[in-house]
């Protein structure tokens, strides 16, 4: 069980859990925001423009948190500096 | 228990848990959004066009989080760079 | 405890847990959506067409998350690339 | 503790937990859907046909998730490819 | 600690936990459904026929999930293919 | 620590936990059903016959899940096939 | 650490946990039922006879689940067949 | 670490946890029942006799579950058959 | 690590956890009861005598559960029969 | 790692956890009671005397549970009979 | 890893966790009390004197629980009798 | 792994967890208090002076719990008596 | 398993978990804020300017917490002082 | 696995978890405060100045808790006294 294997396993497990756990919050938050947006639309259809614009800004900010997690997961899989260092060190 | 086995096991377990855990949030969020959409439709049938359009945009954004998880799971199963490296290293 | 056994065990356990855990969210989400659909139908029977159509679209998107989990579970049981590689490597 | 034993134990435990854990979500979801259906019937008896039809479609979709879990559990017990392979490999 | 013992222990523990954990969801779901049925009956006694019929269909579907768990538990105790194989293999 | 001891311990622990965990759901579900039944009786005393009849049917179905758990626990304690086999095998 | 000790420890721990965990559900369920009974009595004092009768039937059914747990705990302490067998086997 | 020590430790820990965990449910259930009783008294002071009588019956049944736990804890500390057997066996 | 040490440690840890865990339920239950009592007093000041009397009876019953836990903790610290036996056995 | 060290560590850890865990319930319960007291005062300022008197009695009973935990923690730190015995036994 | 080190580690970890865990309850309880106090002030500004006085008494009692935890943490860090004994015993 | 290392690790981990866990309660409590303060301001703008003054007193008391945790964390990092003793003992 | 490997694994796992766990709170908080913003817009469209401005300030403050976590994760991956020290120490 | 490695690992893991766990509370608390601020603005636009001022003071106090966690995390990464001591001790 050499260095490369351990780093690879840690990267694989962490990448998966990062996006899996990190996606729970944004998904629930967006679901709540969208749900209230629909209620708001039903209550005040005349303000649809303001409501949808505010909704999209909010969704973008919430989605950004999921994006952070996705970016970290992708970095761990495809641009992992520790892995690159280990590969370089092992002459691989 | 050589390198390939360990990476394979880590990939299998992580792939499954990623989509399993990562799917809880989006499913609950979408359920909430759809539920409120239906209430909104019942309350204001005249705004059906705006409501369904906003709903589908919101569902798309929430679904995207589940897609991230699915993509990571698929990458871990079918395009795993660590696995490819290990196979190449072992001459397999 | 050779390679094949370990990969088989990991695949079995992961496949089961993937569909089991991954099914909690969609089931609750669909339950909520259906429940609100029925309340909406009772409140506004005239909008039944719009409500049921929106419901089915929403159920389809939520169900898709459960399908992802089922697909991953089936891949792990019947089309597992790591298992295939291990079988091939062991001459089995 | 040979290969067959380990695969058998993993299959037994996973089969049980799959249907046990996987049944929580659908049961709660269906309970919610049925509960709201009854409230809806009490509120709008005239829409009984639409409500019960929508309810049954929804229950079918939620039940399908429990069916997925049951199918996976049955596959693990009675049509387990890993078990079959192990039996064949051991000449059993 | 031979093969038969291990399979027996796994079967015993899994059988018990399967029906125990798997019974939580259906019990809560049925409780909710029955509770709402009673509220609905109190609110609209004239629709008693429709309500109780829908209730029983719903209870049957929820109960079916508990039945799945009970069936799996019974299979593990009384018709366990892995146990039968182990008994046959050990000449027992 | 021979075979009989292990099977006995597994049976004892599982029997206790099965009825303990499996009783939580039915107890909560029945509590909810009874609670709503009383509210319904207070709201509509004239429908007492229908309400109590529906309540008892519902309680019977919920109780059946607790019965399943009790049956499994009793089977594990008093009619355990694995224990009987082990006793027979050990000449006990 | 011979057979008798292990079985004794397992019985002690299981007996305690069975009644402890198994008592949570019934206690909460009965609390809910009694609470609603009191609200119902305050709302409709004329239906006191029906309400208290239904309450006692419901409490009896919920209490029965706690009784199951108590019975299993008592069996494990005072009429444990595995303990009796071990005592008999050890000539104790 | 002889037999007596192990049984003593198991008895101590189990006795404490039994009453500690087993007391959570009854305490919460009684709190709920008393709370609703007070609300009911404030709402319908004329029904004080019926309400307090029903309350005390209910409290008695809920308390009985805590009593079961206390009895099991006391049995484990002061009338433990396994301990008595071990003392007798060790000539203590 | 002789017998006395182990029994002392088990007694210390169990005594602390018993009163700590066992106090959560009664504290929450009493808080709820007192809270509703105050609301009831504000709603119906004329029934203050009945309300406070019922409250104190209820608090006494809930407090009794905390007392059970305190008694068990005190027994384990100051009148522990297992400790006394071990001290006597070791000639201490 | 002699006897004294082990008993000291167990006492330290248990003392801290006892007051930490045991303080959660009373704090939440008192918070709830105080909160409702303030609402009651705002609703019925004329009953301030009765409300505050009842509040202080209730707070005293809830606080008593926290006091139990504090007493046990203090006993474990400053008047621990097991520690005293160990010190005496070791001639310390 | 001598006695002093172990006691020091146990004291450090316990002191931190005591105030961390023990602070959750009081903080939430005080938050709830303050929140209701503000609502009460907005509803009945004329009773500000009574409300704020009752609030401060309540906050003091809730804060006292956090103080208990802080005192125990400080005792464990700066006036730990077990540490003092160990230092004295080791001649340190 | 000498004494200093162990104490350092325990201090680092405890300091971080103390402020992390200990900050959850105050943050939620303050959030609730501020939220209700804003609702109260919107409902009764004329009482702004009393409301904000009461709010700040309450926030100060809640914040004090977070301060306790921060103080303990800082003591563990920068003024740790156990660390100082160990440094002194090791001549460091 | 040399120093570099261990620090690399700790950094990978911590980086992923930091952004994953740390993103749950902000996502839920922002979802709640956005949801209420939409309800507020529907209720008072004339105050859209004030509402959206306050919303964006609030979202910025909540997002800042997610940014802290992201910054820590990025520091751990790309600017880890411990890793740099280890690389320098190992001559890498 | 020398001293430096262990302290480095503990610092990395603790730093990440501190800001991750410590950020959940403030994020939820701020989300709640902002959400109610928006509702308050929609309800009473004339009090916008008071509301936003109170909101910002409250957010600052809640944010301060997250800042504490961030400061501790930064201290652990960049100004860790234990690390500095270890580096100095090892001549690094």
CSV table of N, CA, C and O in Angstrom, one decimal, chain M residues 13-91:
chain,number,residue,atom,x,y,z
M,13,UNK,N,-8.8,15.1,2.5
M,13,UNK,CA,-10.1,14.8,3.2
M,13,UNK,C,-10.6,16.0,3.8
M,13,UNK,O,-11.8,16.3,3.7
M,14,UNK,N,-9.8,16.8,4.5
M,14,UNK,CA,-10.3,17.9,5.2
M,14,UNK,C,-10.8,19.0,4.3
M,14,UNK,O,-11.8,19.6,4.5
M,15,UNK,N,-10.1,19.2,3.1
M,15,UNK,CA,-10.5,20.2,2.2
M,15,UNK,C,-11.9,19.9,1.7
M,15,UNK,O,-12.8,20.7,1.6
M,16,UNK,N,-12.1,18.6,1.3
M,16,UNK,CA,-13.4,18.3,0.8
M,16,UNK,C,-14.5,18.4,1.8
M,16,UNK,O,-15.6,19.0,1.6
M,17,UNK,N,-14.3,17.9,3.0
M,17,UNK,CA,-15.3,17.9,4.1
M,17,UNK,C,-15.6,19.4,4.5
M,17,UNK,O,-16.7,19.7,4.9
M,18,UNK,N,-14.5,20.2,4.5
M,18,UNK,CA,-14.7,21.6,4.9
M,18,UNK,C,-15.8,22.3,4.1
M,18,UNK,O,-16.7,22.9,4.6
M,19,UNK,N,-15.6,22.2,2.8
M,19,UNK,CA,-16.5,22.9,1.9
M,19,UNK,C,-17.9,22.2,1.8
M,19,UNK,O,-18.9,22.8,1.7
M,20,UNK,N,-17.9,20.9,2.0
M,20,UNK,CA,-19.1,20.1,1.9
M,20,UNK,C,-20.0,20.4,3.2
M,20,UNK,O,-21.1,20.8,3.0
M,21,UNK,N,-19.4,20.2,4.4
M,21,UNK,CA,-20.2,20.5,5.6
M,21,UNK,C,-20.4,22.0,5.7
M,21,UNK,O,-21.5,22.4,6.1
M,22,UNK,N,-19.4,22.8,5.5
M,22,UNK,CA,-19.6,24.2,5.7
M,22,UNK,C,-20.5,24.8,4.7
M,22,UNK,O,-21.0,26.0,4.9
M,23,UNK,N,-20.9,24.1,3.6
M,23,UNK,CA,-21.8,24.7,2.7
M,23,UNK,C,-23.3,24.4,3.0
M,23,UNK,O,-24.2,25.1,2.4
M,24,UNK,N,-23.5,23.5,3.9
M,24,UNK,CA,-24.9,23.2,4.2
M,24,UNK,C,-25.6,24.4,4.9
M,24,UNK,O,-26.7,24.8,4.5
M,25,UNK,N,-25.0,24.9,5.9
M,25,UNK,CA,-25.6,26.0,6.6
M,25,UNK,C,-25.9,27.2,5.7
M,25,UNK,O,-27.0,27.7,5.6
M,26,UNK,N,-24.9,27.8,5.0
M,26,UNK,CA,-25.1,28.9,4.1
M,26,UNK,C,-26.2,28.6,3.1
M,26,UNK,O,-27.1,29.5,2.8
M,27,UNK,N,-26.2,27.4,2.5
M,27,UNK,CA,-27.2,27.1,1.5
M,27,UNK,C,-28.6,27.2,2.1
M,27,UNK,O,-29.5,27.7,1.5
M,28,UNK,N,-28.8,26.6,3.2
M,28,UNK,CA,-30.1,26.6,3.8
M,28,UNK,C,-30.5,28.0,4.3
M,28,UNK,O,-31.6,28.4,4.1
M,29,UNK,N,-29.5,28.7,4.8
M,29,UNK,CA,-29.8,30.1,5.2
M,29,UNK,C,-30.2,31.0,4.1
M,29,UNK,O,-31.1,31.7,4.2
M,30,UNK,N,-29.4,30.9,3.0
M,30,UNK,CA,-29.7,31.7,1.8
M,30,UNK,C,-31.1,31.3,1.2
M,30,UNK,O,-31.9,32.1,0.8
M,31,UNK,N,-31.3,30.0,1.2
M,31,UNK,CA,-32.6,29.5,0.7
M,31,UNK,C,-33.8,30.1,1.5
M,31,UNK,O,-34.8,30.6,0.9
M,32,UNK,N,-33.6,30.2,2.8
M,32,UNK,CA,-34.7,30.8,3.6
M,32,UNK,C,-34.8,32.3,3.4
M,32,UNK,O,-35.9,32.8,3.3
M,33,UNK,N,-33.7,32.9,3.3
M,33,UNK,CA,-33.7,34.4,3.0
M,33,UNK,C,-34.4,34.7,1.7
M,33,UNK,O,-35.2,35.6,1.6
M,34,UNK,N,-33.9,34.0,0.7
M,34,UNK,CA,-34.5,34.2,-0.7
M,34,UNK,C,-36.0,33.9,-0.7
M,34,UNK,O,-36.8,34.7,-1.2
M,35,UNK,N,-36.4,32.8,0.0
M,35,UNK,CA,-37.8,32.4,0.0
M,35,UNK,C,-38.6,33.5,0.7
M,35,UNK,O,-39.7,33.9,0.1
M,36,UNK,N,-38.2,34.0,1.8
M,36,UNK,CA,-38.9,35.1,2.4
M,36,UNK,C,-38.9,36.4,1.6
M,36,UNK,O,-39.9,37.2,1.6
M,37,UNK,N,-37.8,36.6,0.9
M,37,UNK,CA,-37.7,37.8,0.1
M,37,UNK,C,-38.8,37.8,-1.0
M,37,UNK,O,-39.5,38.8,-1.3
M,38,UNK,N,-39.0,36.6,-1.5
M,38,UNK,CA,-40.1,36.5,-2.6
M,38,UNK,C,-41.5,36.6,-2.0
M,38,UNK,O,-42.3,37.3,-2.6
M,39,UNK,N,-41.7,36.1,-0.8
M,39,UNK,CA,-43.0,36.3,-0.1
M,39,UNK,C,-43.2,37.8,0.2
M,39,UNK,O,-44.3,38.3,0.0
M,40,UNK,N,-42.1,38.4,0.6
M,40,UNK,CA,-42.2,39.8,0.9
M,40,UNK,C,-42.5,40.7,-0.3
M,40,UNK,O,-43.3,41.6,-0.3
M,41,UNK,N,-41.9,40.3,-1.4
M,41,UNK,CA,-42.1,41.0,-2.7
M,41,UNK,C,-43.6,40.8,-3.1
M,41,UNK,O,-44.2,41.8,-3.6
M,42,UNK,N,-44.1,39.6,-3.0
M,42,UNK,CA,-45.5,39.4,-3.4
M,42,UNK,C,-46.4,40.2,-2.5
M,42,UNK,O,-47.5,40.6,-2.9
M,43,UNK,N,-46.0,40.3,-1.2
M,43,UNK,CA,-46.9,41.0,-0.3
M,43,UNK,C,-46.8,42.5,-0.4
M,43,UNK,O,-47.8,43.2,-0.3
M,44,UNK,N,-45.7,43.1,-0.7
M,44,UNK,CA,-45.5,44.5,-0.8
M,44,UNK,C,-44.6,44.9,-2.0
M,44,UNK,O,-43.4,45.2,-1.8
M,45,UNK,N,-45.1,44.8,-3.2
M,45,UNK,CA,-44.3,45.1,-4.4
M,45,UNK,C,-43.7,46.5,-4.4
M,45,UNK,O,-42.7,46.7,-5.0
M,46,UNK,N,-44.3,47.4,-3.7
M,46,UNK,CA,-43.8,48.8,-3.7
M,46,UNK,C,-42.5,48.9,-3.0
M,46,UNK,O,-41.8,49.9,-3.3
M,47,UNK,N,-42.2,48.0,-2.1
M,47,UNK,CA,-41.0,48.1,-1.3
M,47,UNK,C,-39.9,47.2,-2.0
M,47,UNK,O,-38.9,46.9,-1.3
M,48,UNK,N,-40.0,47.0,-3.2
M,48,UNK,CA,-39.1,46.0,-3.9
M,48,UNK,C,-37.6,46.5,-3.8
M,48,UNK,O,-36.7,45.7,-3.5
M,49,UNK,N,-37.4,47.8,-3.9
M,49,UNK,CA,-36.0,48.3,-3.8
M,49,UNK,C,-35.4,48.0,-2.5
M,49,UNK,O,-34.3,47.5,-2.4
M,50,UNK,N,-36.1,48.4,-1.4
M,50,UNK,CA,-35.6,48.2,-0.1
M,50,UNK,C,-35.4,46.7,0.2
M,50,UNK,O,-34.4,46.3,0.8
M,51,UNK,N,-36.4,45.9,-0.2
M,51,UNK,CA,-36.3,44.4,0.1
M,51,UNK,C,-35.1,43.8,-0.7
M,51,UNK,O,-34.3,43.1,0.0
M,52,UNK,N,-35.0,44.1,-2.0
M,52,UNK,CA,-33.9,43.4,-2.7
M,52,UNK,C,-32.5,43.9,-2.2
M,52,UNK,O,-31.6,43.2,-2.1
M,53,UNK,N,-32.4,45.2,-1.8
M,53,UNK,CA,-31.1,45.7,-1.3
M,53,UNK,C,-30.8,45.0,0.0
M,53,UNK,O,-29.7,44.5,0.2
M,54,UNK,N,-31.8,44.9,0.9
M,54,UNK,CA,-31.5,44.2,2.2
M,54,UNK,C,-31.2,42.8,2.0
M,54,UNK,O,-30.3,42.2,2.6
M,55,UNK,N,-31.9,42.2,1.0
M,55,UNK,CA,-31.6,40.8,0.7
M,55,UNK,C,-30.2,40.6,0.2
M,55,UNK,O,-29.5,39.6,0.7
M,56,UNK,N,-29.7,41.4,-0.7
M,56,UNK,CA,-28.4,41.2,-1.2
M,56,UNK,C,-27.3,41.5,-0.1
M,56,UNK,O,-26.3,40.7,-0.1
M,57,UNK,N,-27.6,42.4,0.8
M,57,UNK,CA,-26.6,42.6,1.9
M,57,UNK,C,-26.6,41.3,2.8
M,57,UNK,O,-25.5,40.8,3.1
M,58,UNK,N,-27.8,40.8,3.1
M,58,UNK,CA,-27.9,39.6,3.9
M,58,UNK,C,-27.2,38.4,3.2
M,58,UNK,O,-26.4,37.7,3.8
M,59,UNK,N,-27.5,38.2,1.9
M,59,UNK,CA,-26.9,37.1,1.2
M,59,UNK,C,-25.4,37.2,1.2
M,59,UNK,O,-24.7,36.2,1.3
M,60,UNK,N,-24.9,38.4,1.0
M,60,UNK,CA,-23.4,38.6,1.0
M,60,UNK,C,-22.8,38.2,2.3
M,60,UNK,O,-21.8,37.5,2.4
M,61,UNK,N,-23.5,38.5,3.5
M,61,UNK,CA,-23.0,38.1,4.7
M,61,UNK,C,-23.0,36.6,5.0
M,61,UNK,O,-22.1,36.0,5.5
M,62,UNK,N,-24.1,36.0,4.5
M,62,UNK,CA,-24.2,34.6,4.6
M,62,UNK,C,-23.2,33.9,3.7
M,62,UNK,O,-22.5,32.9,4.1
M,63,UNK,N,-23.2,34.4,2.5
M,63,UNK,CA,-22.2,33.8,1.5
M,63,UNK,C,-20.8,33.9,2.1
M,63,UNK,O,-20.0,33.0,1.8
M,64,UNK,N,-20.5,34.9,2.9
M,64,UNK,CA,-19.1,35.1,3.3
M,64,UNK,C,-18.7,33.9,4.2
M,64,UNK,O,-17.5,33.5,4.2
M,65,UNK,N,-19.7,33.3,4.9
M,65,UNK,CA,-19.3,32.1,5.7
M,65,UNK,C,-18.9,30.9,4.8
M,65,UNK,O,-18.0,30.2,5.0
M,66,UNK,N,-19.7,30.8,3.7
M,66,UNK,CA,-19.3,29.7,2.7
M,66,UNK,C,-17.9,30.1,2.1
M,66,UNK,O,-17.1,29.2,1.8
M,67,UNK,N,-17.7,31.4,1.9
M,67,UNK,CA,-16.4,31.8,1.3
M,67,UNK,C,-15.3,31.4,2.3
M,67,UNK,O,-14.2,31.0,1.9
M,68,UNK,N,-15.5,31.6,3.6
M,68,UNK,CA,-14.5,31.2,4.5
M,68,UNK,C,-14.1,29.8,4.4
M,68,UNK,O,-12.9,29.4,4.3
M,69,UNK,N,-15.1,28.9,4.3
M,69,UNK,CA,-14.9,27.5,4.1
M,69,UNK,C,-14.1,27.2,2.8
M,69,UNK,O,-13.2,26.4,2.8
M,70,UNK,N,-14.5,27.9,1.7
M,70,UNK,CA,-13.9,27.7,0.5
M,70,UNK,C,-12.4,28.1,0.5
M,70,UNK,O,-11.5,27.4,0.0
M,71,UNK,N,-12.2,29.3,1.2
M,71,UNK,CA,-10.8,29.8,1.3
M,71,UNK,C,-10.0,28.8,2.1
M,71,UNK,O,-8.8,28.4,1.7
M,72,UNK,N,-10.5,28.2,3.2
M,72,UNK,CA,-9.8,27.3,4.0
M,72,UNK,C,-9.5,26.0,3.1
M,72,UNK,O,-8.4,25.5,3.2
M,73,UNK,N,-10.5,25.6,2.4
M,73,UNK,CA,-10.3,24.4,1.5
M,73,UNK,C,-9.2,24.7,0.5
M,73,UNK,O,-8.3,23.8,0.2
M,74,UNK,N,-9.2,25.9,-0.1
M,74,UNK,CA,-8.2,26.2,-1.1
M,74,UNK,C,-6.8,26.3,-0.5
M,74,UNK,O,-5.8,25.8,-1.1
M,75,UNK,N,-6.8,26.9,0.7
M,75,UNK,CA,-5.5,27.0,1.4
M,75,UNK,C,-4.9,25.6,1.6
M,75,UNK,O,-3.7,25.4,1.4
M,76,UNK,N,-5.8,24.7,2.1
M,76,UNK,CA,-5.3,23.4,2.4
M,76,UNK,C,-4.8,22.6,1.1
M,76,UNK,O,-4.0,21.8,1.2
M,77,UNK,N,-5.4,23.0,0.0
M,77,UNK,CA,-5.0,22.3,-1.3
M,77,UNK,C,-3.8,22.9,-1.9
M,77,UNK,O,-2.8,22.3,-2.3
M,78,UNK,N,-3.9,24.3,-2.0
M,78,UNK,CA,-2.9,24.9,-2.9
M,78,UNK,C,-1.8,25.7,-2.1
M,78,UNK,O,-0.8,26.1,-2.7
M,79,UNK,N,-2.1,26.1,-0.8
M,79,UNK,CA,-1.1,26.9,-0.1
M,79,UNK,C,-1.0,26.4,1.3
M,79,UNK,O,-0.9,27.2,2.3
M,80,UNK,N,-0.8,25.1,1.4
M,80,UNK,CA,-0.7,24.4,2.7
M,80,UNK,C,0.6,24.6,3.4
M,80,UNK,O,1.6,24.0,2.9
M,81,UNK,N,0.7,25.4,4.4
M,81,UNK,CA,2.1,25.6,5.0
M,81,UNK,C,2.7,24.3,5.6
M,81,UNK,O,3.9,24.2,5.5
M,82,UNK,N,1.9,23.5,6.1
M,82,UNK,CA,2.4,22.2,6.6
M,82,UNK,C,3.0,21.3,5.5
M,82,UNK,O,4.0,20.7,5.6
M,83,UNK,N,2.3,21.3,4.4
M,83,UNK,CA,2.7,20.6,3.2
M,83,UNK,C,4.0,21.2,2.7
M,83,UNK,O,5.0,20.4,2.4
M,84,UNK,N,4.0,22.5,2.6
M,84,UNK,CA,5.2,23.2,2.1
M,84,UNK,C,6.4,22.8,3.0
M,84,UNK,O,7.5,22.6,2.5
M,85,UNK,N,6.2,22.9,4.3
M,85,UNK,CA,7.3,22.6,5.2
M,85,UNK,C,7.7,21.1,5.1
M,85,UNK,O,9.0,20.8,5.1
M,86,UNK,N,6.8,20.2,4.9
M,86,UNK,CA,7.2,18.8,4.7
M,86,UNK,C,7.9,18.6,3.4
M,86,UNK,O,8.9,17.8,3.4
M,87,UNK,N,7.5,19.2,2.4
M,87,UNK,CA,8.2,19.1,1.1
M,87,UNK,C,9.6,19.6,1.2
M,87,UNK,O,10.6,19.0,0.8
M,88,UNK,N,9.7,20.8,1.9
M,88,UNK,CA,11.0,21.4,2.1
M,88,UNK,C,11.9,20.5,2.9
M,88,UNK,O,13.1,20.3,2.7
M,89,UNK,N,11.3,19.9,4.0
M,89,UNK,CA,12.1,19.1,4.9
M,89,UNK,C,12.6,17.8,4.2
M,89,UNK,O,13.7,17.3,4.5
M,90,UNK,N,11.7,17.3,3.3
M,90,UNK,CA,12.1,16.1,2.7
M,90,UNK,C,12.9,16.3,1.4
M,90,UNK,O,13.2,15.4,0.6
M,91,UNK,N,13.3,17.6,1.2
M,91,UNK,CA,14.1,17.9,0.1
M,91,UNK,C,13.4,17.8,-1.3
M,91,UNK,O,13.9,17.8,-2.3
